[in-house]
C-alpha cells in the first residue's frame, strides 16, 4: 500500500478542501442543491479511498459525515450552523489523521464520540416569537428579516483530481526544472560577457537567439510553478467564519479572483499575513450590528478579499466597511508612545500616519483581545510582504472602512535586482523595494539632532549607510557625491547610502542553507554573469 500513500494523501486533501469550501458556500445559500450533492459525494469518495487503504479511523469519520449529509439531502434535516460546525470539525479531524498517516505514526486524534454525535444530532429549536410550546420547528426556516442578501452561491466544485488532461507531478521535480532553467539564464549572461570580450558578432547573434529561446522556456516553466489563489482560500473563509461567530458579529465575506495564478512559494508565505489582516478587520475593524444600525449601516458588515492581476504584478486587497482608522489619532498615539516626535508627526501625510500601524508594538486598540490588536503584528505583515518583493498600502476613511492593498510580483524565483557595491562586497536589492536612486551632494545633507537628513519632494528623509548596517568600513566619496537609493521602512521613506551602483540585473534567486538562512536581512543568493555570487538583501529584515 505504501506506494499509493502519497497519492491517497494528495487526493484526500483535495476532497477535504472541497468539503470545507462547500460547507462555507452552503451557509451562504443553504438550498443550493448542487453544493449539497457535491458535499455528499466528497465525503463518500473520501470514505471509499480510506477504506481501500485500510485507514479505519478516517473511514469512521467520513462515513458519519456522509450519513449526516444524506439526512440533509433527503430533507430530514436543514443545513444550519450546527451541521456546518460538525462537518468542519470532521474536516479538521480527518486532516489531523492524514498528517499522522503522512508521518507514519499512531493516530493522535482518534474519532472518539464524533460519529455518535453526528448520528444523534438534532437541530436546535427555532426561536419563534409567539409559537405555541412544543410546536416542532420548521424544516426550512425562511430567511430572517433584515438579513443582507446572500452572496452569490458558489458553484459546486469537484476535486481537481477528477479533471481530465492533467497529470500529477511531484513539486520537487518542478522545482528542479525551474532551478535548471535559472542556471541556464545565469549561463546566458556569462556567454554574453564572453561574446563582448572576444568581440565576435557571430557569437553575439547566437547568444542573443539563445537568450530569446531561454526567455520563452523560462516563461513556460514559470507557469508550471503558478497555482491558483484558490489553493489557500478555504483557510480564509474558515478563519473569518470562526472569528465572526466568536465575536458575535454578522459578517458577509466576499472573495473574488480565486482563479488568479501566483507563485507557489509566495502563496505559502501569504497565508499568515492575509490571515492577520482579516483577523484585524473582523475583530477591530468591524462594528457590532447594533452599533452599525445607529450609524445607518446594514447590520451585516462586509469583508472583501479581492485578487487581481496587472501584467506581471498581483494585487491583493482586503477591505471592510467597518469603523476605519483616524490618521490624526494614530499620530497622537505614536507621539505619546515616543515613536515619533511632535515635529515629525506634523510632517506626516494621512497615508504615512496610517503606516505607523506597521511599527512594532504600535496599537491604538483600546482593548487587545485574544484574536488580534490593531497594530500588533502589522510590522510582521509588512516585513513579510517586503521580503516577497511587494509593497503594502493602507487606506482608511473614518466611519467608512479600511483597505489594505498588497502588490506583489507574480514570480519570486527570478527577480530584477539593483546591484550595489559596499567595500569589497557586492549585494543586490530587489528593484521593487527601490523607490528611486539619488546622487546627493554633501552640501545637501542636513543634521537634525543626531540624524543626517536630506530633502526630497518636500519631505525630510533620514540617511543610513548600508556599509554601517553590514558592519563594513564606511565608504569614501572623493567626488563629494553620495549614491543612495530611497526605500520605505516602517511606513517612512529612508535613504540608503552605498559606495557605488553596479546596475540592474536579472537574478535567479537561490535560498541559502543553514546557518545563513537563519540570518535576518538575507533573502538568498544569486550568480552574476561573470560568475560572481551576490547576496540578495531583505531590507525589511535589515532595517
Coordinates of C-alpha atoms in Angstrom, one line a residue:
X1 CA 0.0 0.0 0.0
X2 CA 2.9 2.4 0.7
X3 CA 3.4 3.1 -3.0
X4 CA -0.1 4.6 -3.1
X5 CA 0.1 6.5 0.1
X6 CA 1.3 9.8 -1.4
X7 CA -1.5 9.7 -4.0
X8 CA -4.1 8.9 -1.3
X9 CA -2.9 11.8 0.8
X10 CA -2.9 14.2 -2.1
X11 CA -6.4 13.3 -3.3
X12 CA -7.8 13.1 0.2
X13 CA -6.7 16.7 1.0
X14 CA -8.3 17.9 -2.2
X15 CA -11.5 16.3 -1.1
X16 CA -11.2 17.9 2.3
X17 CA -10.7 21.3 0.7
X18 CA -13.7 20.8 -1.4
X19 CA -15.8 19.8 1.5
X20 CA -14.7 22.8 3.6
X21 CA -15.4 25.1 0.6
X22 CA -18.9 23.6 0.1
X23 CA -19.8 23.9 3.8
X24 CA -19.0 27.7 3.7
X25 CA -20.8 28.1 0.4
X26 CA -23.9 26.3 1.8
X27 CA -24.0 28.6 4.8
X28 CA -24.4 31.4 2.3
X29 CA -27.1 29.6 0.3
X30 CA -28.5 26.6 2.2
X31 CA -30.8 25.5 -0.5
X32 CA -28.1 25.1 -3.2
X33 CA -28.8 21.5 -4.2
X34 CA -25.7 21.1 -6.3
X35 CA -23.5 22.0 -3.4
X36 CA -25.3 19.5 -1.1
X37 CA -24.8 16.8 -3.7
X38 CA -21.1 17.7 -4.1
X39 CA -20.5 17.7 -0.4
X40 CA -22.2 14.3 -0.1
X41 CA -20.1 12.9 -2.9
X42 CA -16.9 14.3 -1.4
X43 CA -17.5 12.5 1.9
X44 CA -18.5 9.3 0.1
X45 CA -15.3 9.4 -2.1
X46 CA -13.1 10.1 0.9
X47 CA -14.6 7.1 2.8
X48 CA -14.1 4.8 -0.2
X49 CA -10.5 5.8 -0.7
X50 CA -9.7 5.4 3.0
X51 CA -11.4 2.0 3.1
X52 CA -9.3 0.8 0.2
X53 CA -6.1 1.9 2.1
X54 CA -7.4 0.3 5.3
X55 CA -7.4 3.6 7.3
X56 CA -10.3 2.7 9.6
X57 CA -10.4 5.9 11.7
X58 CA -10.7 8.0 8.6
X59 CA -13.5 5.7 7.3
X60 CA -15.4 6.1 10.5
X61 CA -15.3 9.9 10.4
X62 CA -16.0 10.2 6.7
X63 CA -18.9 7.7 6.9
X64 CA -20.6 9.7 9.7
X65 CA -20.2 12.9 7.7
X66 CA -21.7 11.2 4.7
X67 CA -24.7 10.0 6.8
X68 CA -25.3 13.5 8.1
X69 CA -25.3 14.9 4.6
X70 CA -27.6 12.1 3.5
X71 CA -30.1 13.4 6.0
X72 CA -29.7 16.9 4.6
X73 CA -30.1 15.7 1.0
X74 CA -33.2 13.7 1.9
X75 CA -34.8 16.7 3.5
X76 CA -34.9 15.2 7.0
X77 CA -32.5 17.9 8.2
X78 CA -31.9 21.5 7.2
X79 CA -28.4 22.7 6.6
X80 CA -27.8 25.0 9.5
X81 CA -24.9 26.3 11.6
X82 CA -24.8 23.2 13.8
X83 CA -24.4 20.9 10.8
X84 CA -21.7 23.2 9.3
X85 CA -19.8 23.2 12.6
X86 CA -19.9 19.4 12.8
X87 CA -18.8 18.9 9.2
X88 CA -15.9 21.4 9.6
X89 CA -14.9 19.6 12.8
X90 CA -14.9 16.4 10.8
X91 CA -12.6 18.1 8.2
X92 CA -10.2 19.1 10.9
X93 CA -10.3 15.6 12.4
X94 CA -9.5 13.9 9.1
X95 CA -6.8 16.4 8.3
X96 CA -5.1 15.6 11.6
X97 CA -5.4 11.9 10.8
X98 CA -3.8 12.4 7.4
X99 CA -0.9 14.2 9.0
X100 CA -0.4 11.1 11.2
X101 CA -0.6 8.8 8.2
X102 CA 2.0 11.0 6.4
X103 CA 4.3 10.9 9.4
X104 CA 3.9 7.1 9.8
X105 CA 2.8 7.4 13.4
X106 CA -0.1 6.2 15.5
X107 CA -3.3 8.2 15.3
X108 CA -3.0 11.2 17.7
X109 CA -6.6 12.3 17.3
X110 CA -8.9 9.3 17.4
X111 CA -12.6 9.9 16.4
X112 CA -13.9 9.3 19.9
X113 CA -17.6 10.0 20.1
X114 CA -17.6 12.1 16.9
X115 CA -19.7 9.5 14.9
X116 CA -22.2 9.2 17.8
X117 CA -22.6 13.0 18.0
X118 CA -23.4 13.2 14.2
X119 CA -25.8 10.3 14.4
X120 CA -27.7 11.8 17.3
X121 CA -27.6 15.4 16.0
X122 CA -30.9 17.2 16.2
X123 CA -31.3 20.9 15.2
X124 CA -31.8 23.5 18.0
X125 CA -35.4 24.7 18.3
X126 CA -36.0 27.7 16.1
X127 CA -36.6 30.9 18.0
X128 CA -40.2 31.9 17.0
X129 CA -42.0 34.6 18.9
X130 CA -45.5 33.6 20.0
X131 CA -45.1 30.0 18.8
X132 CA -47.0 27.5 20.9
X133 CA -44.9 25.4 23.3
X134 CA -44.0 22.1 21.9
X135 CA -44.6 23.0 18.3
X136 CA -41.9 21.5 16.1
X137 CA -39.5 23.8 14.3
X138 CA -39.9 24.4 10.6
X139 CA -37.6 22.2 8.5
X140 CA -36.6 25.1 6.3
X141 CA -36.9 28.4 8.1
X142 CA -37.4 31.4 6.0
X143 CA -34.6 34.0 5.7
X144 CA -34.6 36.4 8.7
X145 CA -35.8 39.9 8.1
X146 CA -33.1 42.4 7.9
X147 CA -30.5 39.9 6.7
X148 CA -28.4 41.0 3.9
X149 CA -28.9 39.2 0.6
X150 CA -26.9 36.1 0.5
X151 CA -23.7 36.3 -1.6
X152 CA -23.8 34.7 -5.0
X153 CA -23.8 30.9 -4.4
X154 CA -20.6 29.3 -5.3
X155 CA -20.8 26.6 -8.0
X156 CA -20.4 23.1 -6.9
X157 CA -16.8 22.1 -7.2
X158 CA -15.2 18.8 -7.7
X159 CA -11.6 18.0 -6.7
X160 CA -9.0 18.8 -9.3
X161 CA -8.0 15.2 -9.4
X162 CA -11.2 14.4 -11.4
X163 CA -10.3 16.9 -14.1
X164 CA -9.1 15.4 -17.4
X165 CA -6.0 16.4 -19.3
X166 CA -3.9 16.9 -16.2
X167 CA -1.1 15.0 -14.6
X168 CA 0.2 14.9 -11.0
X169 CA 3.8 15.7 -10.7
X170 CA 5.9 15.9 -7.5
X171 CA 6.6 19.5 -6.6
X172 CA 10.3 18.6 -6.1
X173 CA 10.5 17.7 -9.7
X174 CA 9.0 21.1 -10.8
X175 CA 11.4 22.9 -8.5
X176 CA 14.3 21.1 -10.1
X177 CA 13.1 22.0 -13.5
X178 CA 12.9 25.7 -12.5
X179 CA 16.4 25.5 -10.9
X180 CA 17.8 24.2 -14.2
X181 CA 16.1 27.0 -16.1
X182 CA 17.5 29.6 -13.8
X183 CA 21.0 28.1 -14.2
X184 CA 20.6 28.4 -18.0
X185 CA 19.7 32.0 -17.7
X186 CA 22.7 32.6 -15.5
X187 CA 24.9 30.9 -18.1
X188 CA 23.4 33.1 -20.8
X189 CA 24.7 36.2 -19.0
X190 CA 28.1 34.5 -18.8
X191 CA 28.1 33.8 -22.5
X192 CA 27.1 37.4 -23.2
X193 CA 30.2 38.6 -21.2
X194 CA 32.4 36.3 -23.2
X195 CA 30.9 37.5 -26.5
X196 CA 31.7 41.1 -25.6
X197 CA 35.2 40.2 -24.6
X198 CA 36.1 38.4 -27.8
X199 CA 34.1 41.0 -29.9
X200 CA 32.6 38.2 -32.1
X201 CA 29.4 39.3 -33.9
X202 CA 28.6 35.7 -34.8
X203 CA 28.8 34.6 -31.2
X204 CA 26.8 37.7 -30.1
X205 CA 24.0 36.7 -32.5
X206 CA 24.0 33.1 -31.4
X207 CA 23.8 34.1 -27.7
X208 CA 21.1 36.6 -28.5
X209 CA 19.0 34.0 -30.2
X210 CA 19.6 31.5 -27.4
X211 CA 18.6 34.2 -24.9
X212 CA 15.2 34.6 -26.7
X213 CA 14.6 30.8 -26.5
X214 CA 15.6 30.8 -22.9
X215 CA 13.2 33.6 -22.2
X216 CA 10.3 31.6 -23.8
X217 CA 11.4 28.5 -21.9
X218 CA 11.5 30.4 -18.7
X219 CA 8.0 31.9 -19.2
X220 CA 6.6 28.4 -19.8
X221 CA 8.4 26.8 -16.9
X222 CA 7.3 29.6 -14.6
X223 CA 3.7 28.9 -15.5
X224 CA 4.1 25.4 -14.1
X225 CA 5.0 27.0 -10.8
X226 CA 1.9 29.0 -10.7
X227 CA -1.1 27.9 -8.5
X228 CA -4.5 29.5 -8.4
X229 CA -5.1 31.7 -5.4
X230 CA -7.9 29.3 -4.6
X231 CA -5.4 26.9 -3.1
X232 CA -5.4 28.9 0.1
X233 CA -8.9 30.4 0.0
X234 CA -10.5 27.8 2.3
X235 CA -8.3 28.9 5.2
X236 CA -9.6 32.5 5.0
X237 CA -13.2 31.5 4.7
X238 CA -12.9 29.3 7.7
X239 CA -11.0 32.0 9.6
X240 CA -13.5 34.8 9.0
X241 CA -16.4 32.5 9.8
X242 CA -14.9 31.3 13.0
X243 CA -13.9 34.8 14.2
X244 CA -17.3 36.2 13.3
X245 CA -19.0 33.6 15.4
X246 CA -16.6 34.1 18.3
X247 CA -17.0 37.8 18.3
X248 CA -20.8 37.7 17.8
X249 CA -20.7 39.8 14.6
X250 CA -22.7 39.4 11.4
X251 CA -20.2 39.4 8.6
X252 CA -20.6 38.7 4.9
X253 CA -17.2 37.5 3.5
X254 CA -16.8 38.0 -0.3
X255 CA -13.9 36.6 -2.2
X256 CA -13.1 37.3 -5.9
X257 CA -10.1 36.5 -8.1
X258 CA -9.6 33.0 -6.7
X259 CA -8.6 31.8 -10.2
X260 CA -5.6 34.1 -10.4
X261 CA -2.3 32.2 -10.6
X262 CA 0.5 33.0 -8.2
X263 CA 3.9 31.6 -7.4
X264 CA 3.5 28.5 -5.3
X265 CA 6.2 29.6 -2.8
X266 CA 4.6 33.0 -2.5
X267 CA 1.2 31.6 -1.8
X268 CA 2.5 29.6 1.2
X269 CA 4.1 32.8 2.6
X270 CA 0.9 34.9 2.2
X271 CA -1.3 32.8 4.4
X272 CA -0.2 34.3 7.7
X273 CA -0.1 38.0 6.6
X274 CA -3.5 37.8 5.0
X275 CA -5.0 35.9 7.9
X276 CA -3.7 38.6 10.2
X277 CA -5.2 41.4 8.2
X278 CA -8.5 39.6 8.0
X279 CA -8.5 38.9 11.8
X280 CA -7.9 42.6 12.4
X281 CA -10.7 43.5 10.0
X282 CA -13.2 41.2 11.8
X283 CA -12.1 41.9 15.4
X284 CA -11.3 45.6 15.4
X285 CA -12.4 47.0 12.0
X286 CA -15.9 45.8 12.1
X287 CA -18.6 47.1 14.4
X288 CA -21.3 45.0 16.1
X289 CA -24.7 45.0 14.4
X290 CA -26.3 47.4 17.0
X291 CA -23.5 49.9 16.6
X292 CA -23.8 49.7 12.8
X293 CA -27.5 50.3 13.0
X294 CA -27.0 53.5 14.9
X295 CA -24.7 54.7 12.1
X296 CA -27.3 53.9 9.4
X297 CA -25.2 50.9 8.1
X298 CA -26.6 47.5 7.3
X299 CA -26.4 45.2 10.4
X300 CA -24.3 42.7 8.5
X301 CA -20.8 44.1 7.7
X302 CA -18.9 43.1 4.6
X303 CA -15.2 42.0 4.4
X304 CA -13.9 41.6 0.9
X305 CA -10.8 39.8 -0.3
X306 CA -10.1 40.7 -3.9
X307 CA -7.2 39.3 -6.1
X308 CA -6.4 40.8 -9.5
X309 CA -3.5 40.8 -11.9
X310 CA -1.9 43.6 -13.8
X311 CA 0.7 42.2 -16.3
X312 CA 3.4 40.6 -14.1
X313 CA 2.1 42.0 -10.8
X314 CA -0.5 40.7 -8.4
X315 CA -2.7 43.0 -6.3
X316 CA -4.5 41.6 -3.2
X317 CA -7.0 43.9 -1.4
X318 CA -8.6 43.3 1.9
X319 CA -11.3 45.8 2.5
X320 CA -14.1 46.2 5.1
X321 CA -16.9 48.7 5.6
X322 CA -16.2 49.0 9.3
X323 CA -15.3 51.9 11.5
X324 CA -12.0 52.8 9.8
X325 CA -9.0 54.5 11.3
X326 CA -8.3 58.1 12.0
X327 CA -4.8 59.3 10.9
X328 CA -4.6 62.1 13.5
X329 CA -5.3 59.7 16.3
X330 CA -2.6 57.4 15.1
X331 CA -0.1 60.3 15.0
X332 CA -1.1 61.3 18.6
X333 CA -0.7 57.7 19.8
X334 CA 2.7 57.5 18.1
X335 CA 3.9 60.7 19.8
X336 CA 2.5 59.5 23.2
X337 CA 4.5 56.3 22.8
X338 CA 7.6 58.1 21.9
X339 CA 7.8 56.5 18.5
X340 CA 8.0 59.9 16.7
X341 CA 8.4 63.5 17.9
X342 CA 5.7 66.1 17.5
X343 CA 7.8 67.8 14.8
X344 CA 8.0 64.6 12.8
X345 CA 4.3 63.9 13.4
X346 CA 3.4 67.3 11.9
X347 CA 5.2 66.4 8.6
X348 CA 3.3 63.1 8.2
X349 CA 0.7 62.8 5.5
X350 CA -2.6 60.8 6.3
X351 CA -1.2 57.8 4.3
X352 CA 2.1 57.9 6.3
X353 CA 0.2 58.2 9.5
X354 CA -1.8 55.0 8.7
X355 CA 1.5 53.2 8.0
X356 CA 2.5 53.9 11.6
X357 CA 0.5 50.8 12.4
X358 CA 3.4 48.8 10.9
X359 CA 5.8 49.9 13.7
X360 CA 6.4 47.1 16.2
X361 CA 4.2 47.4 19.3
X362 CA 2.2 50.2 17.9
X363 CA -1.5 49.9 18.6
X364 CA -4.4 52.2 19.0
X365 CA -6.8 49.5 20.1
X366 CA -8.4 50.2 23.4
X367 CA -8.7 46.5 24.1
X368 CA -6.3 43.9 22.8
X369 CA -8.3 40.7 22.5
X370 CA -7.1 37.1 22.1
X371 CA -7.9 37.5 18.5
X372 CA -5.9 40.5 17.5
X373 CA -4.9 44.0 18.4
X374 CA -4.9 46.7 15.7
X375 CA -1.2 47.3 15.0
X376 CA 0.0 44.2 16.9
X377 CA 1.8 42.2 14.3
X378 CA 1.3 44.5 11.4
X379 CA 5.1 45.1 11.4
X380 CA 5.4 41.3 10.7
X381 CA 2.9 41.6 8.0
X382 CA 4.7 44.5 6.3
X383 CA 8.1 42.7 6.7
X384 CA 6.7 39.5 5.1
X385 CA 5.3 41.5 2.1
X386 CA 8.6 43.3 1.6
X387 CA 10.5 40.0 1.8
X388 CA 8.4 38.8 -1.1
X389 CA 9.4 41.9 -3.1
X390 CA 6.0 43.5 -2.6
X391 CA 4.6 46.6 -1.0
X392 CA 1.7 47.3 1.4
X393 CA -0.5 50.4 1.2
X394 CA -3.2 51.2 3.8
X395 CA -6.1 53.5 3.1
X396 CA -8.9 54.3 5.5
X397 CA -11.9 56.6 5.9
X398 CA -13.2 57.1 9.4
X399 CA -16.6 55.5 9.7
X400 CA -16.4 54.1 6.2
X401 CA -13.9 51.3 6.5
X402 CA -10.3 50.4 5.6
X403 CA -8.5 48.9 2.6
X404 CA -5.1 47.0 2.8
X405 CA -3.5 46.6 -0.6
X406 CA -0.7 44.2 -1.2
X407 CA 1.2 44.5 -4.5
X408 CA 3.4 41.5 -5.3
X409 CA 5.4 40.1 -8.2
X410 CA 3.8 37.0 -9.8
X411 CA 7.1 35.1 -9.6
X412 CA 9.7 35.2 -6.9
X413 CA 12.2 32.7 -8.3
X414 CA 13.7 35.3 -10.7
X415 CA 13.8 39.0 -9.8
X416 CA 15.3 42.2 -11.2
X417 CA 17.8 43.4 -8.7
X418 CA 19.8 46.6 -8.2
X419 CA 23.4 45.5 -7.6
X420 CA 25.4 47.8 -5.4
X421 CA 29.0 47.8 -4.1
X422 CA 29.8 48.3 -0.4
X423 CA 33.5 48.0 0.2
X424 CA 34.5 44.6 -1.2
X425 CA 31.0 43.3 -1.0
X426 CA 28.5 43.2 -3.9
X427 CA 24.9 43.0 -2.8
X428 CA 21.6 43.2 -4.6
X429 CA 18.3 44.8 -3.7
X430 CA 15.0 43.9 -5.4
X431 CA 14.1 46.8 -7.6
X432 CA 10.6 46.6 -6.3
X433 CA 11.9 47.8 -2.9
X434 CA 13.7 50.8 -4.5
X435 CA 11.5 53.9 -4.8
X436 CA 14.2 55.8 -6.6
X437 CA 18.0 56.4 -6.8
X438 CA 19.7 59.7 -5.9
X439 CA 23.1 61.2 -6.3
X440 CA 23.4 63.5 -3.3
X441 CA 25.9 66.4 -2.9
X442 CA 27.4 66.7 0.5
X443 CA 26.1 70.3 1.0
X444 CA 22.5 68.9 0.6
X445 CA 22.9 66.9 3.8
X446 CA 21.4 68.5 6.9
X447 CA 21.9 67.5 10.5
X448 CA 18.8 67.3 12.7
X449 CA 19.6 66.2 16.2
X450 CA 21.7 63.1 15.8
X451 CA 20.3 62.3 12.4
X452 CA 21.5 63.2 9.0
X453 CA 18.7 64.1 6.6
X454 CA 18.1 65.4 3.1
X455 CA 15.1 66.9 1.5
X456 CA 13.2 65.0 -1.2
X457 CA 10.0 66.4 -2.6
X458 CA 9.4 68.5 0.5
X459 CA 10.0 65.6 2.9
X460 CA 12.9 65.2 5.2
X461 CA 14.4 61.8 4.5
X462 CA 16.8 60.2 7.1
X463 CA 20.1 58.8 5.8
X464 CA 21.6 55.4 6.7
X465 CA 24.8 53.8 5.5
X466 CA 24.5 50.3 4.1
X467 CA 28.2 49.8 4.9
X468 CA 27.5 50.6 8.6
X469 CA 24.4 48.3 8.6
X470 CA 26.5 45.4 7.2
X471 CA 29.4 46.1 9.6
X472 CA 31.8 47.2 6.8
X473 CA 34.2 50.2 6.7
X474 CA 32.5 53.4 5.8
X475 CA 32.8 54.4 2.1
X476 CA 34.8 57.4 0.9
X477 CA 33.4 59.8 -1.6
X478 CA 36.3 61.9 -3.0
X479 CA 34.0 63.4 -5.7
X480 CA 31.6 64.7 -3.0
X481 CA 28.7 62.8 -4.5
X482 CA 26.9 60.1 -2.4
X483 CA 25.0 57.5 -4.3
X484 CA 21.9 56.3 -2.5
X485 CA 18.6 54.6 -3.1
X486 CA 15.3 55.5 -1.3
X487 CA 13.3 52.7 0.2
X488 CA 10.4 52.5 2.7
X489 CA 10.9 51.1 6.2
X490 CA 8.2 51.0 8.9
X491 CA 6.0 53.4 7.0
X492 CA 8.6 56.0 6.3
X493 CA 11.0 56.7 3.4
X494 CA 14.7 56.4 4.2
X495 CA 17.8 56.9 2.0
X496 CA 20.4 54.1 2.0
X497 CA 23.9 55.3 1.0
X498 CA 26.1 52.8 -0.9
X499 CA 29.6 53.1 -2.3
X500 CA 28.6 52.6 -5.9
X501 CA 25.7 51.4 -8.2
X502 CA 26.6 48.5 -10.5
X503 CA 23.4 48.4 -12.4
X504 CA 20.3 46.3 -12.7
X505 CA 20.5 42.5 -13.3
X506 CA 18.0 39.7 -13.9
X507 CA 18.8 37.4 -10.9
X508 CA 17.8 33.8 -10.3
X509 CA 17.3 33.7 -6.5
X510 CA 18.6 30.7 -4.6
X511 CA 17.7 30.3 -1.0
X512 CA 20.6 30.0 1.5
X513 CA 21.1 26.8 3.5
X514 CA 21.9 26.7 7.2
X515 CA 23.1 28.8 9.0
X516 CA 22.8 31.7 6.6
X517 CA 19.0 31.1 6.1
X518 CA 18.5 31.9 9.8
X519 CA 20.2 35.4 9.5
X520 CA 17.9 38.3 9.3
X521 CA 18.3 40.6 6.3
X522 CA 19.4 37.9 3.8
X523 CA 16.9 36.8 1.2
X524 CA 19.1 34.5 -0.7
X525 CA 21.9 34.5 -3.2
X526 CA 22.4 34.8 -7.0
X527 CA 25.2 34.4 -9.5
X528 CA 26.1 37.2 -11.8
X529 CA 27.1 36.8 -15.5
X530 CA 30.8 36.9 -14.5
X531 CA 30.3 34.0 -12.1
X532 CA 30.5 36.2 -9.0
X533 CA 28.0 35.4 -6.2
X534 CA 26.0 38.3 -4.8
X535 CA 23.8 38.3 -1.6
X536 CA 20.2 39.5 -2.1
X537 CA 19.3 41.7 0.8
X538 CA 16.0 41.6 2.6
X539 CA 15.7 45.3 3.5
X540 CA 12.7 44.8 5.9
X541 CA 14.9 42.4 7.9
X542 CA 17.9 44.7 7.9
X543 CA 16.1 47.9 8.8

